[in-house]
PDB file of C-alpha atoms in Angstrom:
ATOM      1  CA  UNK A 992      20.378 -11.076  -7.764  1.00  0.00           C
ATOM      2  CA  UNK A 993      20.360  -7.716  -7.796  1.00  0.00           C
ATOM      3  CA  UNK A 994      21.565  -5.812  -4.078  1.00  0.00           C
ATOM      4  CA  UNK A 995      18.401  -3.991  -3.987  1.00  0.00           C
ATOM      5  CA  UNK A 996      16.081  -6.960  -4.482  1.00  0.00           C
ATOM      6  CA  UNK A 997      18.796  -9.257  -1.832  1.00  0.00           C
ATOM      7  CA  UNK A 998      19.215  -6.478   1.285  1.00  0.00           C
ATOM      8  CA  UNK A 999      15.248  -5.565   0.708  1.00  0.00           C
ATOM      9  CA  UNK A1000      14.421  -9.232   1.324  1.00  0.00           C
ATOM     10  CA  UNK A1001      16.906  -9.684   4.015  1.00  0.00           C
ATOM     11  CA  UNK A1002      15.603  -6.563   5.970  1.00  0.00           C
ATOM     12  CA  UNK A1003      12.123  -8.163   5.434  1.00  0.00           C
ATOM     13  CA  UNK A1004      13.221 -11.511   6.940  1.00  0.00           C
ATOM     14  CA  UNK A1005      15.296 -10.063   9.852  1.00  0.00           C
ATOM     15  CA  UNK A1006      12.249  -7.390  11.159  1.00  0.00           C
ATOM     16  CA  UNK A1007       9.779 -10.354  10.677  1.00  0.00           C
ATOM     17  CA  UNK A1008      12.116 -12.487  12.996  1.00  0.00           C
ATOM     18  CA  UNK A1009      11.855  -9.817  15.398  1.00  0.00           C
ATOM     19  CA  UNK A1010       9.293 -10.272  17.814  1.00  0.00           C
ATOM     20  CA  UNK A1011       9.368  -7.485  20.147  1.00  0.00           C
ATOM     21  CA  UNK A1012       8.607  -5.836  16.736  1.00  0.00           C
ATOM     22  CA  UNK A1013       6.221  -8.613  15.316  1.00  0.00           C
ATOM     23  CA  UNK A1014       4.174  -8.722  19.112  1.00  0.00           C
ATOM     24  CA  UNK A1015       3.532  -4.729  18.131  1.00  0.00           C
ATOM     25  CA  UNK A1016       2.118  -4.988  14.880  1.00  0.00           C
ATOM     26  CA  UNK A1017      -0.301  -6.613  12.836  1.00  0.00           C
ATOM     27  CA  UNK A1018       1.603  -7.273  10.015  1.00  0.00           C
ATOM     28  CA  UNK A1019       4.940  -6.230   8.085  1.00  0.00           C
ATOM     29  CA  UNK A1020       4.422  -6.243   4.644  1.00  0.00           C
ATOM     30  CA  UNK A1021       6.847  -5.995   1.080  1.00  0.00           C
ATOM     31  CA  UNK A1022       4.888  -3.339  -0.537  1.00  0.00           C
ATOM     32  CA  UNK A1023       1.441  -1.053   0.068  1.00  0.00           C
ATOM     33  CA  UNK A1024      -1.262  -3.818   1.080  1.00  0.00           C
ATOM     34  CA  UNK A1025      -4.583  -4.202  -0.209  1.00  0.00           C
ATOM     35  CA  UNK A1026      -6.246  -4.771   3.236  1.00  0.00           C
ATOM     36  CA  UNK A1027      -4.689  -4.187   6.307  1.00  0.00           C
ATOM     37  CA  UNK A1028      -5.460  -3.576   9.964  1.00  0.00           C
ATOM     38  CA  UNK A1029      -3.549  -1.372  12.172  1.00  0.00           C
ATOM     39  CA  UNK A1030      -1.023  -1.308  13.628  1.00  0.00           C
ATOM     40  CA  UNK A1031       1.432  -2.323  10.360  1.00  0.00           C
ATOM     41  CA  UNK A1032       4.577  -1.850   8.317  1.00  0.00           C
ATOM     42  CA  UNK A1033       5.509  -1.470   4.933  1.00  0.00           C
ATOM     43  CA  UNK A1034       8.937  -1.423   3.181  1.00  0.00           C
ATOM     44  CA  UNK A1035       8.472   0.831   0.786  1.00  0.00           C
ATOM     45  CA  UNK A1036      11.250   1.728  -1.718  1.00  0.00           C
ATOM     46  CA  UNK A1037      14.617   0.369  -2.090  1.00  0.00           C
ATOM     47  CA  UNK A1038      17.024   2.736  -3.851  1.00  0.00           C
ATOM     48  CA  UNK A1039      19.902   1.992  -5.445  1.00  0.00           C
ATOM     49  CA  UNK A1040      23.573   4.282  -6.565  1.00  0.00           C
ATOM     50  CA  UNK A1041      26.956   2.835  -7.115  1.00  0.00           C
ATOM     51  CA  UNK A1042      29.337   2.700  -4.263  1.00  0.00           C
ATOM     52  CA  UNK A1043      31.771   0.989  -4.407  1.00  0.00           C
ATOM     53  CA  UNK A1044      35.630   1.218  -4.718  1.00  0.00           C
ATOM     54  CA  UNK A1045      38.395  -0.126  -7.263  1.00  0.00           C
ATOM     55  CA  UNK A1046      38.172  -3.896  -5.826  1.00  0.00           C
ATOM     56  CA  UNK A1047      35.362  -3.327  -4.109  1.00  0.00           C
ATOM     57  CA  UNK A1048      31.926  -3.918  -5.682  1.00  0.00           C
ATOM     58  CA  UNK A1049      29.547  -1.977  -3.773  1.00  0.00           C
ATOM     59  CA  UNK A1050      25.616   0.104  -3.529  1.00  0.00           C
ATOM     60  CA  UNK A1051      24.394   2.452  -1.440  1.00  0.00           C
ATOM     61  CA  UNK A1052      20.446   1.635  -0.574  1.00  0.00           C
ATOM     62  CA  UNK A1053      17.910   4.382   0.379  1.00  0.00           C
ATOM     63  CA  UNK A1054      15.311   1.875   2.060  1.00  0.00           C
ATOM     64  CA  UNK A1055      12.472   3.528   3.770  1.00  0.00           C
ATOM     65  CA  UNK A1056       9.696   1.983   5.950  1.00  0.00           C
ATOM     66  CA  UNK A1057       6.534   3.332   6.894  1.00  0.00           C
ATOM     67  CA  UNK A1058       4.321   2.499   9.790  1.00  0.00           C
ATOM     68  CA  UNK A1059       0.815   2.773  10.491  1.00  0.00           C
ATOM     69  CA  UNK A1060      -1.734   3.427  13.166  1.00  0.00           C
ATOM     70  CA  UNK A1061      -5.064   4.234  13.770  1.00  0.00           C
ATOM     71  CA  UNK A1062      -6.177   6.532  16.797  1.00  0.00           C
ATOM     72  CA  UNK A1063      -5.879  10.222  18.686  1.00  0.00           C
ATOM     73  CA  UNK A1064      -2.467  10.152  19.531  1.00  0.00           C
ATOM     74  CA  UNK A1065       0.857   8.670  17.404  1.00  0.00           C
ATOM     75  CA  UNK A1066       2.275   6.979  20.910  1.00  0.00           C
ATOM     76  CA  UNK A1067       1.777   3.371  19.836  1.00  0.00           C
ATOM     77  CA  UNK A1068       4.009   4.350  16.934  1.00  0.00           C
ATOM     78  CA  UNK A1069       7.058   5.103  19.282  1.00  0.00           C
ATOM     79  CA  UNK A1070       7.776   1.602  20.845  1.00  0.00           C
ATOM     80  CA  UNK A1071       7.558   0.321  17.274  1.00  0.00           C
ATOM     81  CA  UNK A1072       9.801   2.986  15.410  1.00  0.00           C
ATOM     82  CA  UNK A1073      12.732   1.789  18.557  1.00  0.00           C
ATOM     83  CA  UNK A1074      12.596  -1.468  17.391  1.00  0.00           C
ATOM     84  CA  UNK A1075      13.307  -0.414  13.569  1.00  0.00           C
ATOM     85  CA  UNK A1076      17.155   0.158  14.226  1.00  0.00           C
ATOM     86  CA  UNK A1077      18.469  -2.272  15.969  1.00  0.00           C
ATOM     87  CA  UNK A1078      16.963  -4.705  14.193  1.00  0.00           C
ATOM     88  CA  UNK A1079      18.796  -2.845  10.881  1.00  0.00           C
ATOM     89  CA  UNK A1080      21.981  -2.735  12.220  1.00  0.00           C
ATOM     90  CA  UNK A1081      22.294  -6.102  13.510  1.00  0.00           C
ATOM     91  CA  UNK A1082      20.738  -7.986  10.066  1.00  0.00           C
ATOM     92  CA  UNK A1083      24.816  -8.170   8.880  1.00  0.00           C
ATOM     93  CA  UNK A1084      24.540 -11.722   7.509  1.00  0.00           C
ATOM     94  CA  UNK A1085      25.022 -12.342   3.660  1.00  0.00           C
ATOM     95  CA  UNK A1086      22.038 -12.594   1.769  1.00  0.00           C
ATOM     96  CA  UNK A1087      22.365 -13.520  -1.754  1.00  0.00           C
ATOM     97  CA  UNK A1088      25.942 -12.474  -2.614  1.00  0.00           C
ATOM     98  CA  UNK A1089      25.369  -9.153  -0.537  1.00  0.00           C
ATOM     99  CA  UNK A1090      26.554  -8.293   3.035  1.00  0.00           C
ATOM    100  CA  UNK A1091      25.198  -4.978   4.504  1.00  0.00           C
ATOM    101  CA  UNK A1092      28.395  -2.532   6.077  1.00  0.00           C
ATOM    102  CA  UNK A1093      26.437  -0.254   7.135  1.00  0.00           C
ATOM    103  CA  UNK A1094      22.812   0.875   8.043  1.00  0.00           C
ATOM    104  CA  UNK A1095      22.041   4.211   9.161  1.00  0.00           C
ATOM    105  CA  UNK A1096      19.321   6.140   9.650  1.00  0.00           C
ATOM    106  CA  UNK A1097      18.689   9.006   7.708  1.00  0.00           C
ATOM    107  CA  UNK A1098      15.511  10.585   8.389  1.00  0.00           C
ATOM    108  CA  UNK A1099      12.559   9.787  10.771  1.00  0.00           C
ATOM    109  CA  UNK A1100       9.174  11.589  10.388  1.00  0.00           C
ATOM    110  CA  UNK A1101       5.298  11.108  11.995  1.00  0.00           C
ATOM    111  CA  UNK A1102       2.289  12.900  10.501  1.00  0.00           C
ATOM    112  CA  UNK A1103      -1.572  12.165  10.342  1.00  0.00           C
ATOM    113  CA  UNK A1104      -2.300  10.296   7.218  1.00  0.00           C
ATOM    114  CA  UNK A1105      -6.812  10.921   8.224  1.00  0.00           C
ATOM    115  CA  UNK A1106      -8.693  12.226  11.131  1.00  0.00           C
ATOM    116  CA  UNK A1107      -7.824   9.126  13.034  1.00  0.00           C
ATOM    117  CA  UNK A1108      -4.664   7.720  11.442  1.00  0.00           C
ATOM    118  CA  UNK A1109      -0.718   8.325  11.557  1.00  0.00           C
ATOM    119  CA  UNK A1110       2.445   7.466   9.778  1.00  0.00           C
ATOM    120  CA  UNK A1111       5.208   6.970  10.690  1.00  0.00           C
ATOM    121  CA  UNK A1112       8.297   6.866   7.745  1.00  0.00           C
ATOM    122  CA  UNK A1113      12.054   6.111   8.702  1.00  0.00           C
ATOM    123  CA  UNK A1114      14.161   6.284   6.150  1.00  0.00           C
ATOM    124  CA  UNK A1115      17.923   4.579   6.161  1.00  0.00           C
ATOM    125  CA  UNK A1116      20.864   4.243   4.257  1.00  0.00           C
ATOM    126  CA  UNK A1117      22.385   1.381   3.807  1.00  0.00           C
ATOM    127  CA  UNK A1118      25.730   0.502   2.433  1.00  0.00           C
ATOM    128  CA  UNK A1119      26.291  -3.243   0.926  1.00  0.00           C
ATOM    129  CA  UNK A1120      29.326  -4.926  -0.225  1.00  0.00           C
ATOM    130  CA  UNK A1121      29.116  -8.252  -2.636  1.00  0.00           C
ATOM    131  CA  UNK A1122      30.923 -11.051  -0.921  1.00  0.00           C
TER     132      UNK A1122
END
């Protein structure tokens, strides 16, 4: 399996098994939804590039995941954007031939996305070794 598809449905797994993140949201979801009720997740895109060294078979990931909320204010959004790292950083275990290295966040960014809606996007790097 490819590292992309592996990490991406690792990451999926280990922020579902979170529930301090889970209690926050009404869903996490692989992918836009068709029908959804805020607050929610998405990972979005998985990236891929070849990092790796001469014995060393490795990718670097660009994952990002976007959050959603409806309302005035983005402050529910803040709680659940915490809970996005250390859930990253500690989802180390092998999946599919892949371990993750690293996981590092790159960028972090809130805007409206309607009158009374905001995203949230955090986007990470992630570097992945095959075992």
């Amino acid at each position: 399996m490819s590292a992309e598809l592996a990490i991406r449905g690792a990451v999926i797994e280990a922020l579902r098994g979170d529930m301090a993140l889970m209690d926050r949201l009404n869903g996490l979801f692989d992918g836009a939804p068709v029908r959804a009720s805020a607050p929610y997740a998405v990972v979005g895109e998985c990236l891929g590039a070849e990092w790796g060294a001469k014995d060393v078979d490795g990718r670097e990931l660009r994952l990002t995941i976007s959050l959603h909320d409806a309302g005035p204010t983005p402050g529910r959004l803040t709680p659940i954007m915490a809970r996005i790292d250390p859930v990253l950083r500690a989802a180390l275990a092998p999946a599919d031939g892949w371990r993750i290295v690293t996981a590092r966040l790159l960028r972090s960014r809130v805007a409206r996305s309607g009158a009374e809606a905001w995203q949230a996007v955090v986007d990470y790097r992630l570097r992945v070794v095959r075992e």
